[in-house]
mmCIF file of C-alpha atoms and ligand atoms in Angstrom:
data_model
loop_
_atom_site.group_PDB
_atom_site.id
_atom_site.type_symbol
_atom_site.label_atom_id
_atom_site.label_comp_id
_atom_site.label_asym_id
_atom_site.label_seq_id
_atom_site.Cartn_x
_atom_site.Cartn_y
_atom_site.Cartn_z
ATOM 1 C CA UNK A 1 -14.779 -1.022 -28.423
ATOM 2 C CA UNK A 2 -15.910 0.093 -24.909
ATOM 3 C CA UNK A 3 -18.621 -2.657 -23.230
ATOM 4 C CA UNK A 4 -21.064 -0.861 -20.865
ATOM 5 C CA UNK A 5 -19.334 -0.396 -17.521
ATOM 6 C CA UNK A 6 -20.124 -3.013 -15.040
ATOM 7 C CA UNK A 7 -21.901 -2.265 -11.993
ATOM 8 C CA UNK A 8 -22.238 -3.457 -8.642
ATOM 9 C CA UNK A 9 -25.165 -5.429 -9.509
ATOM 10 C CA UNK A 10 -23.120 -7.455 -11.559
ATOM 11 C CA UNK A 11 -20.974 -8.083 -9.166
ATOM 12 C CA UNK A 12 -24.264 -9.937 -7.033
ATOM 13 C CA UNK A 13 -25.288 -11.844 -10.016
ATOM 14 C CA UNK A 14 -21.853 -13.404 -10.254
ATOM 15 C CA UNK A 15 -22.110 -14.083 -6.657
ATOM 16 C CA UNK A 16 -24.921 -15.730 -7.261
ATOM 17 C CA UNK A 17 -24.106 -17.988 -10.132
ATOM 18 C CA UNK A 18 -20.500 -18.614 -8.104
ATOM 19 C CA UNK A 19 -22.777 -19.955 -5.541
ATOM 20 C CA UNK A 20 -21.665 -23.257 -4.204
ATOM 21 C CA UNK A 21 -19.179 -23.516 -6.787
ATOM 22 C CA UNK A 22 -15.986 -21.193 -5.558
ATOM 23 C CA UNK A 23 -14.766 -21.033 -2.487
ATOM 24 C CA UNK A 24 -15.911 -18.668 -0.017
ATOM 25 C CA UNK A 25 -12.372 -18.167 1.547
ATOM 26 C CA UNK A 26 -12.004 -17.596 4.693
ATOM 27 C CA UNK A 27 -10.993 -13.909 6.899
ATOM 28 C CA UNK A 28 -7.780 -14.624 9.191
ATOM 29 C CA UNK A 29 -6.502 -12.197 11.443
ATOM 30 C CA UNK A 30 -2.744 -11.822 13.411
ATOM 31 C CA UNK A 31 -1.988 -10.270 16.347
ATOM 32 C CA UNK A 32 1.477 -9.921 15.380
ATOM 33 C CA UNK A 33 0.638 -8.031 12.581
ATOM 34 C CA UNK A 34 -2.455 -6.202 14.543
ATOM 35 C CA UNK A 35 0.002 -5.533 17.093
ATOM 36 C CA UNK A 36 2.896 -3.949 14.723
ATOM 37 C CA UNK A 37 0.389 -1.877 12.354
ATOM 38 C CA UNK A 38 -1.682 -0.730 15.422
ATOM 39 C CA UNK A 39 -4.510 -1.535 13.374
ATOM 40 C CA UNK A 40 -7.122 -4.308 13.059
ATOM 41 C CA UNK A 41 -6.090 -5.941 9.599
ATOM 42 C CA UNK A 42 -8.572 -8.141 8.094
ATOM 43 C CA UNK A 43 -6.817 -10.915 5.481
ATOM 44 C CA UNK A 44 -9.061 -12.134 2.766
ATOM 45 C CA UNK A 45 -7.386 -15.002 1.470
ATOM 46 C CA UNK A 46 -7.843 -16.137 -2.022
ATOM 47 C CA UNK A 47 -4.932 -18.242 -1.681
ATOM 48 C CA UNK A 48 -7.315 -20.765 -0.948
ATOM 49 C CA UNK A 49 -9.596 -20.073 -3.339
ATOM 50 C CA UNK A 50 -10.067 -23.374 -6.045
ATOM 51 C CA UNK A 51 -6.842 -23.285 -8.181
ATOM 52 C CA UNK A 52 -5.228 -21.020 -6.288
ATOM 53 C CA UNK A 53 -6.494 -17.707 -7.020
ATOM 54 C CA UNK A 54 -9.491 -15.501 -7.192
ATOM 55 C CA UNK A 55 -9.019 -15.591 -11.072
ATOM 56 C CA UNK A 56 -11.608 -18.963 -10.472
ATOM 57 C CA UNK A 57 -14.303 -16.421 -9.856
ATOM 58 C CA UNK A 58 -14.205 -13.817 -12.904
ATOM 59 C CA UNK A 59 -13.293 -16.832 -15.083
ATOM 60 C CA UNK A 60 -15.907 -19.165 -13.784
ATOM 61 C CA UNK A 61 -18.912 -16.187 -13.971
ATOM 62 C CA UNK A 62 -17.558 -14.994 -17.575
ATOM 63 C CA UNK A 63 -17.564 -18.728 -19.010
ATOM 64 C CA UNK A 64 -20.841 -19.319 -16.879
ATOM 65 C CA UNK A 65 -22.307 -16.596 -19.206
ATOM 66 C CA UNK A 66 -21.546 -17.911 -22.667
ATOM 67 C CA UNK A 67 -24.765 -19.308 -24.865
ATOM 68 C CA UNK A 68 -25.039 -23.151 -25.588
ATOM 69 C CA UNK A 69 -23.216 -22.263 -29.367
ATOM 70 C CA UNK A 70 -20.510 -20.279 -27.503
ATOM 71 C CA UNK A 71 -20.204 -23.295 -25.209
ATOM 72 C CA UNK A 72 -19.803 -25.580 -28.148
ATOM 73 C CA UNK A 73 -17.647 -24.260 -29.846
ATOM 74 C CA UNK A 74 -15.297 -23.308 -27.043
ATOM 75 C CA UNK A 75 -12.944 -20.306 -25.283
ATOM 76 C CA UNK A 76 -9.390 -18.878 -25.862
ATOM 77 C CA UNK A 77 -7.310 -17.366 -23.361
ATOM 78 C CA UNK A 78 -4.065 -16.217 -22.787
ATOM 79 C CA UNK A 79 -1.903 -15.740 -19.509
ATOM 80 C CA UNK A 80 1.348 -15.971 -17.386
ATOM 81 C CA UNK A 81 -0.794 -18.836 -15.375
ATOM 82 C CA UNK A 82 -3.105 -17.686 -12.810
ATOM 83 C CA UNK A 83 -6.287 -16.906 -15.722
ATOM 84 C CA UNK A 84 -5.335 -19.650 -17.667
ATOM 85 C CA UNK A 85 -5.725 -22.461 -14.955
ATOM 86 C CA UNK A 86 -8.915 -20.671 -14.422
ATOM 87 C CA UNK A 87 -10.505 -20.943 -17.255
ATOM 88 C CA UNK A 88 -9.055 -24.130 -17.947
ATOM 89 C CA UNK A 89 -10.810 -24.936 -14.602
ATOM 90 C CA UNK A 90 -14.314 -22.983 -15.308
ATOM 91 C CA UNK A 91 -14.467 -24.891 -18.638
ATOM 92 C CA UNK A 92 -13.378 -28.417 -17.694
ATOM 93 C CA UNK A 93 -16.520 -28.014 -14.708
ATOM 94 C CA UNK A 94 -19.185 -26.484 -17.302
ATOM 95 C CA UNK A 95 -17.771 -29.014 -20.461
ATOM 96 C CA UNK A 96 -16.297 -26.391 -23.116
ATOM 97 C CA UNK A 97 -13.128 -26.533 -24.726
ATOM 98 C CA UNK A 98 -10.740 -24.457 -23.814
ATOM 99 C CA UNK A 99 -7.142 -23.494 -25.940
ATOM 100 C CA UNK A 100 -4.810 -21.170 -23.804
ATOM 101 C CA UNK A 101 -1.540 -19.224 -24.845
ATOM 102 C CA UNK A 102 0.778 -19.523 -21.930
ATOM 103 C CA UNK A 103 4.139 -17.939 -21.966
ATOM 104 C CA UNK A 104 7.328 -20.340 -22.432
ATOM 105 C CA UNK A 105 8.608 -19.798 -19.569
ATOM 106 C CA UNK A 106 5.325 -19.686 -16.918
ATOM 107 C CA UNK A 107 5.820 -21.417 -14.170
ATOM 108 C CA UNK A 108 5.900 -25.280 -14.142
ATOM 109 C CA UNK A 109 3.299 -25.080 -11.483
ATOM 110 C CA UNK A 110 0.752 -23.180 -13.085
ATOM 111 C CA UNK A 111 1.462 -25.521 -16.446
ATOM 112 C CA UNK A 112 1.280 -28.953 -15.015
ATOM 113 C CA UNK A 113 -2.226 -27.335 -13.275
ATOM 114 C CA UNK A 114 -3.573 -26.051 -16.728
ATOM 115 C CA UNK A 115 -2.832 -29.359 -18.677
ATOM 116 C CA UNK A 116 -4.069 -31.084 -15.965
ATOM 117 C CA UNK A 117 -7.512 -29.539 -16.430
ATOM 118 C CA UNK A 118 -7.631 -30.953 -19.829
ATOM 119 C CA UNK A 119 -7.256 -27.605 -21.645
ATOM 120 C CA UNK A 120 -4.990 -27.778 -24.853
ATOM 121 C CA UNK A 121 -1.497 -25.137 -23.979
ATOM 122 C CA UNK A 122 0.151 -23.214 -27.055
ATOM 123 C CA UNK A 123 3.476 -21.365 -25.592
ATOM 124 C CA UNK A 124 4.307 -17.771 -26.522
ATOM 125 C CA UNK A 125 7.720 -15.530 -25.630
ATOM 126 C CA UNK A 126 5.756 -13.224 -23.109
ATOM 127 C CA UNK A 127 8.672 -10.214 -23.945
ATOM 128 C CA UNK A 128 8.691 -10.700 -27.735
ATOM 129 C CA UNK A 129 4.998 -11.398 -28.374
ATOM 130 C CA UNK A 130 1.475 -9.768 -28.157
ATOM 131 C CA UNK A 131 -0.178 -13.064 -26.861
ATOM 132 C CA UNK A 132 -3.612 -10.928 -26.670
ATOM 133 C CA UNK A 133 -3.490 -10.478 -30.949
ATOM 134 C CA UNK A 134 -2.557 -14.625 -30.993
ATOM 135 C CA UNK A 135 -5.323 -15.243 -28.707
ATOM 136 C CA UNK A 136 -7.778 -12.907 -30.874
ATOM 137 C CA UNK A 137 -6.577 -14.175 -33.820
ATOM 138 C CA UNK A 138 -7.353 -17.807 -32.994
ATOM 139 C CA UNK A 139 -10.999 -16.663 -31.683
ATOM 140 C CA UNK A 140 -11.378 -15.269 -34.908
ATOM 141 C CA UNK A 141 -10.371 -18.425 -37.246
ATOM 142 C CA UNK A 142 -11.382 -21.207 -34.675
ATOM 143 C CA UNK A 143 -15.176 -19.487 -33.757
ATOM 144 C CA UNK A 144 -14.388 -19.614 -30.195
ATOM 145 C CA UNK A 145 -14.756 -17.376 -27.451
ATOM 146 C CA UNK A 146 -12.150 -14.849 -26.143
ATOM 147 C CA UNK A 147 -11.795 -14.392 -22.238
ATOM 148 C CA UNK A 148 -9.824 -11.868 -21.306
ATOM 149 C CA UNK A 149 -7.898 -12.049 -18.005
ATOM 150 C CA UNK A 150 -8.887 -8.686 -16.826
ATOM 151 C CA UNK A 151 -10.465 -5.885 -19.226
ATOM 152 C CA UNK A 152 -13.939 -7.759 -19.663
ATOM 153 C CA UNK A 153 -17.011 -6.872 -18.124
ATOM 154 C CA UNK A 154 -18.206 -10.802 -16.411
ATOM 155 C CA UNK A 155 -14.644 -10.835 -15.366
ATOM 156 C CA UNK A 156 -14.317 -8.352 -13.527
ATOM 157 C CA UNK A 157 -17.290 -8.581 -12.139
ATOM 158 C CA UNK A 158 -16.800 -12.462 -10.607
ATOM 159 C CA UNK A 159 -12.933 -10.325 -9.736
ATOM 160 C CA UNK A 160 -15.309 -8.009 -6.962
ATOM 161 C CA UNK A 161 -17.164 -11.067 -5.553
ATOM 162 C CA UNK A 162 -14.051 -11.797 -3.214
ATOM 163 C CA UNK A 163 -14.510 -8.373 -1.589
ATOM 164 C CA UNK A 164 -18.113 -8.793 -1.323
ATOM 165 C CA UNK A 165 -17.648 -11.654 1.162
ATOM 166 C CA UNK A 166 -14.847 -9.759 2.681
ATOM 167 C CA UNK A 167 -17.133 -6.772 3.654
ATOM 168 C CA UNK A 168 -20.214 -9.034 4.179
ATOM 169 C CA UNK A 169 -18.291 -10.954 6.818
ATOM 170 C CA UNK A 170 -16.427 -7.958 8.552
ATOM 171 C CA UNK A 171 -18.315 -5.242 7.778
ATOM 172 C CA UNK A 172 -17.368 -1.261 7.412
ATOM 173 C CA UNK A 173 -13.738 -0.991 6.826
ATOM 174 C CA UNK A 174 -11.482 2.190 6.430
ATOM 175 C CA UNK A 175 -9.271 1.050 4.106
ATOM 176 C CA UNK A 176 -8.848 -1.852 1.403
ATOM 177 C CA UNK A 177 -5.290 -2.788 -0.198
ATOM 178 C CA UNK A 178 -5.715 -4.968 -3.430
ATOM 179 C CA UNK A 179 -3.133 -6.170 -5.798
ATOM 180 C CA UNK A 180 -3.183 -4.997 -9.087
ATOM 181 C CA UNK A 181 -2.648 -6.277 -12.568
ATOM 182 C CA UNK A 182 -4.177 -5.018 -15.046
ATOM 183 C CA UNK A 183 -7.593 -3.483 -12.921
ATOM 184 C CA UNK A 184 -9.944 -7.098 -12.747
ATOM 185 C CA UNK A 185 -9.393 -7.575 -9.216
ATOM 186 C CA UNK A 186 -9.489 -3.878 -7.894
ATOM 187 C CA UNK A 187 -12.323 -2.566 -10.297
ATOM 188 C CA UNK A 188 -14.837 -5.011 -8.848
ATOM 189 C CA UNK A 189 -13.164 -4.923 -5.392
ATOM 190 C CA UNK A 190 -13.985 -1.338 -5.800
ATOM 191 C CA UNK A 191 -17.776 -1.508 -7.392
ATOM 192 C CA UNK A 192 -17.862 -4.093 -4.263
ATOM 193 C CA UNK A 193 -16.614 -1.714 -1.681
ATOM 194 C CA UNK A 194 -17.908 1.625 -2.543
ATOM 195 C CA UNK A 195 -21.519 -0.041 -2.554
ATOM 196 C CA UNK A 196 -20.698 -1.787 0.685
ATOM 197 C CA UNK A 197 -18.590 0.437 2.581
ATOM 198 C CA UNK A 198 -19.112 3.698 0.558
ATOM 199 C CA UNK A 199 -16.119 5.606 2.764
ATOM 200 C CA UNK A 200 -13.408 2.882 2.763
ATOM 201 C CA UNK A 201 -10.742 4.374 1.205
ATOM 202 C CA UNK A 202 -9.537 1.674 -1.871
ATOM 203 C CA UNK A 203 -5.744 1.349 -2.949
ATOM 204 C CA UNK A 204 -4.717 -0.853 -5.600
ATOM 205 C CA UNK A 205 -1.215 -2.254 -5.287
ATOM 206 C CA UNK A 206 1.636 -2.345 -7.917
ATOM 207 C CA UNK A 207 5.176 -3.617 -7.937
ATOM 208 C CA UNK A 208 7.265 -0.250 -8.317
ATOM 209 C CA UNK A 209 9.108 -1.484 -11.692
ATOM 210 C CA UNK A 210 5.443 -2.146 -13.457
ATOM 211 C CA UNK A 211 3.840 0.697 -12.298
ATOM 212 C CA UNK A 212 1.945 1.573 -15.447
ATOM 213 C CA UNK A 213 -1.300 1.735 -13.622
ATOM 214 C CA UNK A 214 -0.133 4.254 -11.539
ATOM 215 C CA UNK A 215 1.234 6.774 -13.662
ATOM 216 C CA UNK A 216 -2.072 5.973 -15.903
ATOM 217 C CA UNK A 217 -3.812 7.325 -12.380
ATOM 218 C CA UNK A 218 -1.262 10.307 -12.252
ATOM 219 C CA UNK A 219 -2.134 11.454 -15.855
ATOM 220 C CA UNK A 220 -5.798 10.416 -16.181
ATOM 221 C CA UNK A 221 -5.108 7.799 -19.141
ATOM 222 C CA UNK A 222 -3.632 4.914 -19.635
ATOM 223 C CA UNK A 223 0.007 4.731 -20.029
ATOM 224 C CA UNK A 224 1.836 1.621 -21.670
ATOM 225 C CA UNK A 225 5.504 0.260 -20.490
ATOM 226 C CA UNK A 226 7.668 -2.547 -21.379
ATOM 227 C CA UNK A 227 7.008 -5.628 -19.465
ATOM 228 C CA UNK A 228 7.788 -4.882 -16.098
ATOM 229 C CA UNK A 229 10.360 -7.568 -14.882
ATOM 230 C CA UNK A 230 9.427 -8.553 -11.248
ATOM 231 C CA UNK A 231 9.003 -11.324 -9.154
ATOM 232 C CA UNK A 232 5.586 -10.506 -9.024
ATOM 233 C CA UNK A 233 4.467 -12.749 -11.941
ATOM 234 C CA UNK A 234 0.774 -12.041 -11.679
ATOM 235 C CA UNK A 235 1.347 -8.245 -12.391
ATOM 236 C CA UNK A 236 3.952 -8.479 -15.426
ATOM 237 C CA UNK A 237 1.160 -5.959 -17.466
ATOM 238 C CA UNK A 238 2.504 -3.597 -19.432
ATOM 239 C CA UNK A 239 -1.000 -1.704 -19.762
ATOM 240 C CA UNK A 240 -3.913 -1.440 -17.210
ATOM 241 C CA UNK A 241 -6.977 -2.878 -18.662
ATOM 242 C CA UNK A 242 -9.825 0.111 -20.846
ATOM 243 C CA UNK A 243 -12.982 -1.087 -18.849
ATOM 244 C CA UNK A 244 -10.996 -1.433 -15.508
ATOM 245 C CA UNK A 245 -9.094 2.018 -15.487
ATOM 246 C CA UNK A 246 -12.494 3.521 -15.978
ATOM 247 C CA UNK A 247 -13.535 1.734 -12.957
ATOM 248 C CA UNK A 248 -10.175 2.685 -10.962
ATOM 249 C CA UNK A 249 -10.387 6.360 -11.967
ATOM 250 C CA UNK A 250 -13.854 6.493 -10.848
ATOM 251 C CA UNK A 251 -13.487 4.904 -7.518
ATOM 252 C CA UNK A 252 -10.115 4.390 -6.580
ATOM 253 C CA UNK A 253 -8.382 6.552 -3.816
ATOM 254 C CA UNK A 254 -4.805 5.815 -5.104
ATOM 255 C CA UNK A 255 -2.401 3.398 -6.400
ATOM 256 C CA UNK A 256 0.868 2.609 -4.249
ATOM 257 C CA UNK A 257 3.972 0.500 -5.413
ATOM 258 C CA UNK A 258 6.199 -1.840 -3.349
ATOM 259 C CA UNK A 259 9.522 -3.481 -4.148
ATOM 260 C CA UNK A 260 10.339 -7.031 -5.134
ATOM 261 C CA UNK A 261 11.952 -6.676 -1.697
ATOM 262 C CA UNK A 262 8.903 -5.513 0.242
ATOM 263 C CA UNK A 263 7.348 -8.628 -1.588
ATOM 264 C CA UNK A 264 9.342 -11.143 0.034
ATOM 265 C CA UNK A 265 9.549 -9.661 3.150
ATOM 266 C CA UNK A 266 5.791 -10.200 3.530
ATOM 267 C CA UNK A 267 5.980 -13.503 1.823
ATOM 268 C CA UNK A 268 8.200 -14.771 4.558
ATOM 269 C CA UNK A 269 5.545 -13.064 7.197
ATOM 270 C CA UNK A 270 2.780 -14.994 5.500
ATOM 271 C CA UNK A 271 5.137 -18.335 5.953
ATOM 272 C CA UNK A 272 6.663 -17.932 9.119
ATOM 273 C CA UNK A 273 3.422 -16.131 11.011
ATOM 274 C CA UNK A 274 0.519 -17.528 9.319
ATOM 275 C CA UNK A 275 1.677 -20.825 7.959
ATOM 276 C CA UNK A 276 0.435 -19.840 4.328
ATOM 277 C CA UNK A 277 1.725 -20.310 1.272
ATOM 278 C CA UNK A 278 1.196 -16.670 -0.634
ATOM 279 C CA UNK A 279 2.817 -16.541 -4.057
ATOM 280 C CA UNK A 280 4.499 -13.005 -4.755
ATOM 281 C CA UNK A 281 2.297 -10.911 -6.390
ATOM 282 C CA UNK A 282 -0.220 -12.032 -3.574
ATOM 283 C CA UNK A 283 1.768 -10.106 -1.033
ATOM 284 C CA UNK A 284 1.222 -6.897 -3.036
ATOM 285 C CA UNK A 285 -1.554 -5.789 -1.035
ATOM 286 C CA UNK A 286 0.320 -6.832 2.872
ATOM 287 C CA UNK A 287 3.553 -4.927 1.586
ATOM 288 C CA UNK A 288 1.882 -1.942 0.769
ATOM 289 C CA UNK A 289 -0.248 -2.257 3.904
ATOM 290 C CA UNK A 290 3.089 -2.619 5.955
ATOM 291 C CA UNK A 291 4.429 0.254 4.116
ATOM 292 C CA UNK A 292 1.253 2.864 5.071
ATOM 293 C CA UNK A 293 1.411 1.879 8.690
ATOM 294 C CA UNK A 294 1.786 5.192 9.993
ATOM 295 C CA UNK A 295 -1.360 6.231 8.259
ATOM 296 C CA UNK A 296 -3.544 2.977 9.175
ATOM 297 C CA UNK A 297 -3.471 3.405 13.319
ATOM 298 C CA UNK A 298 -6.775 2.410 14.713
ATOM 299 C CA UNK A 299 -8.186 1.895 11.695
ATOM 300 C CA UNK A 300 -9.984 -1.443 10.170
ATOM 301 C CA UNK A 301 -7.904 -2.154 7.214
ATOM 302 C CA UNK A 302 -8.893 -5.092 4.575
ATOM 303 C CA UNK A 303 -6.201 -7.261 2.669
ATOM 304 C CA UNK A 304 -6.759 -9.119 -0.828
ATOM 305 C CA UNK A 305 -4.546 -11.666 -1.001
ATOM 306 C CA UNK A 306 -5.240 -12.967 -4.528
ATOM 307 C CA UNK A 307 -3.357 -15.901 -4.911
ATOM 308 C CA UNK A 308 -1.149 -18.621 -3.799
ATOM 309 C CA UNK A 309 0.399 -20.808 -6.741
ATOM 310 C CA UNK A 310 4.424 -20.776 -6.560
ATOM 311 C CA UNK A 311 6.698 -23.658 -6.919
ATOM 312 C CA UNK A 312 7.983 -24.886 -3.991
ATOM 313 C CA UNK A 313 11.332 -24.607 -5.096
ATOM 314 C CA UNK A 314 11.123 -21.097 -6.063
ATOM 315 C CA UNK A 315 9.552 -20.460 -2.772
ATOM 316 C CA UNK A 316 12.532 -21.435 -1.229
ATOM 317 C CA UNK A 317 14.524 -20.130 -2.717
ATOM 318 C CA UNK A 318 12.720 -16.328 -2.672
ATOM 319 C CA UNK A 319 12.379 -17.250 1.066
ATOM 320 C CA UNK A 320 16.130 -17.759 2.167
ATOM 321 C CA UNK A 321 17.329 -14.749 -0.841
ATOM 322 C CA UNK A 322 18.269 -11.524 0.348
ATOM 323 C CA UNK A 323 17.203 -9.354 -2.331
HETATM 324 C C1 PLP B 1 -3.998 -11.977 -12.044
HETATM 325 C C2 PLP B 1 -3.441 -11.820 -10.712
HETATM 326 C C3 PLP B 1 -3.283 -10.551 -10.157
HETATM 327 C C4 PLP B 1 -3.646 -9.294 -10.882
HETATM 328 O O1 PLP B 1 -5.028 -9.242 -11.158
HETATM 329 P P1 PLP B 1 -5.644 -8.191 -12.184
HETATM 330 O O2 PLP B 1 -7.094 -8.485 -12.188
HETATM 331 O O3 PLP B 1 -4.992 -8.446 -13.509
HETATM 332 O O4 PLP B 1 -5.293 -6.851 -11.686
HETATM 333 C C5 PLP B 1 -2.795 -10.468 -8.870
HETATM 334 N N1 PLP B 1 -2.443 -11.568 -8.178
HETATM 335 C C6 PLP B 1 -2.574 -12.809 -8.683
HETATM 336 C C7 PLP B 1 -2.171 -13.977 -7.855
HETATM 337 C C8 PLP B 1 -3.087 -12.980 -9.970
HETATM 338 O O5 PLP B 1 -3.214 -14.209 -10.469
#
């Protein structure tokens, strides 16, 4: 049930209708970090996006879209936090009711956040059960909306918005590292690059034990694996998105992987350097950068980082670990 692909014009309407309503987050820069990649590294951070994450933008533009009926009768969504608290977000600002499946054991954080948006939680076992079919299945009975967190045309589309600002602040850039899920982010990073900056070379960014995406790149279609167990909580999917690995195939140079490792090795750069809070599967994109140095010298390189929601405590604790 393939929706028409999204286009780079889609990414400028969302734009426009996120108008005055996200964040436009702002570009930092280190010297440390300029200094030890030899390269000029441009850091878009959607850590300080509203709620947290860039997920405000695809969820806020897809939501935006819905029909007074749709908007009555209200939206379903499931994730491991970062979606959730955006549509719970998106609808609490535009008046729908919104229901979202959250997995038992998401983190308090991200919880407290959702409730606290006035959307209604219903927990699911995020090894054990296909929270996409409970979602669905709910849509179905209830007359409400789906959102997807990532294989959905609007989504994706709000997803790309952050990189438009990035390239419309900084211009041309040789290369642009995005974390990856399951595609939202990098597909309209990528519909927002290649019309921006059409020889920027694009990588998405996995952690190395969920690196379905990847091999779904190696073989040319998409290739399912158990949930990946990471500390990278944002890119636990087990299967990149239809829509987005069209996207990614299309426009994508490559996909690298980091380690859980890597991860908090930049964390603690973002911390100690740049006094910023970066949750882990926001450091995707820095670790992987870190990782290609050799390849990046003299070049303008841009950074995603999509999010920033972590408990303090686990912060800590990732922070003083040795993993
Ligand atoms: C959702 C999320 C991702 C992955 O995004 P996709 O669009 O699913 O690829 C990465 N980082 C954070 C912080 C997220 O919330």
């Amino acid at each position: 049930m393939l929706q028409a692909l999204p286009t780079f014009d889609d990414v400028l309407a969302a734009a426009a209708r996120l108008k005055g309503i996200a964040h436009k987050t702002p570009v930092l820069q280190s010297t440390t970090l300029n200094e030890q990649l030899h390269a000029q590294v441009f850091i878009k951070c959607e850590n300080f996006q509203r709620m947290g994450a860039f997920k405000f933008r695809g969820g806020f533009n897809a939501l935006a879209k819905l029909n007074a009926a749709q908007r009555q009768a209200g939206v379903v969504a499931y994730s491991s936090g970062n979606h959730a608290q955006a549509v719970a977000l998106s609808a609490r600002i535009l008046n729908i009711p919104a229901t979202l499946f959250m997995p038992h054991d998401a983190s308090p954080a991200k919880l407290a956040a959702t409730q606290g948006y006035g959307a209604k939680v219903i927990g699911y076992d995020r090894y054990s059960e296909d929270a996409s079919a409970k979602a669905m299945q709910l849509a179905q009975e209830k007359g409400l909306t789906f959102i997807p967190p990532f294989d959905h045309a609007d989504v994706l589309a709000g997803q790309g918005t952050a990189a438009l600002e990035l390239f419309d602040e900084v211009g041309d850039l040789d290369a642009l590292f995005v974390c990856l899920g399951g595609g939202g982010l990098l597909s309209g990073s990528a519909l927002a690059a290649r019309a921006r900056s059409p020889l920027c070379k694009i990588y998405g960014v996995e952690p190395e034990a969920g690196n379905d995406t990847q091999q779904s790149f190696r073989k040319g279609e998409r290739v399912k694996i158990p949930t990946p167990v990471t500390i990278a909580d944002g890119a636990q999917t087990p299967m990149v998105g239809a829509i987005t690995f069209e996207i990614i195939k299309a426009l994508v140079d490559d996909i690298h992987t980091v380690t859980d490792a890597q991860l908090i090795e930049a964390m603690r750069f973002y911390a100690e350097r740049m006094k910023m809070v970066v949750e882990p599967t926001g450091c995707l994109s820095l670790a992987a950068a870190i990782q290609a140095a050799s390849s990046l010298k003299g070049q303008r390189v841009g950074v995603i980082i999509s999010g920033g929601n972590v408990d303090l405590a686990r912060f800590a604790q990732l922070l003083t670990s040795s993993l």
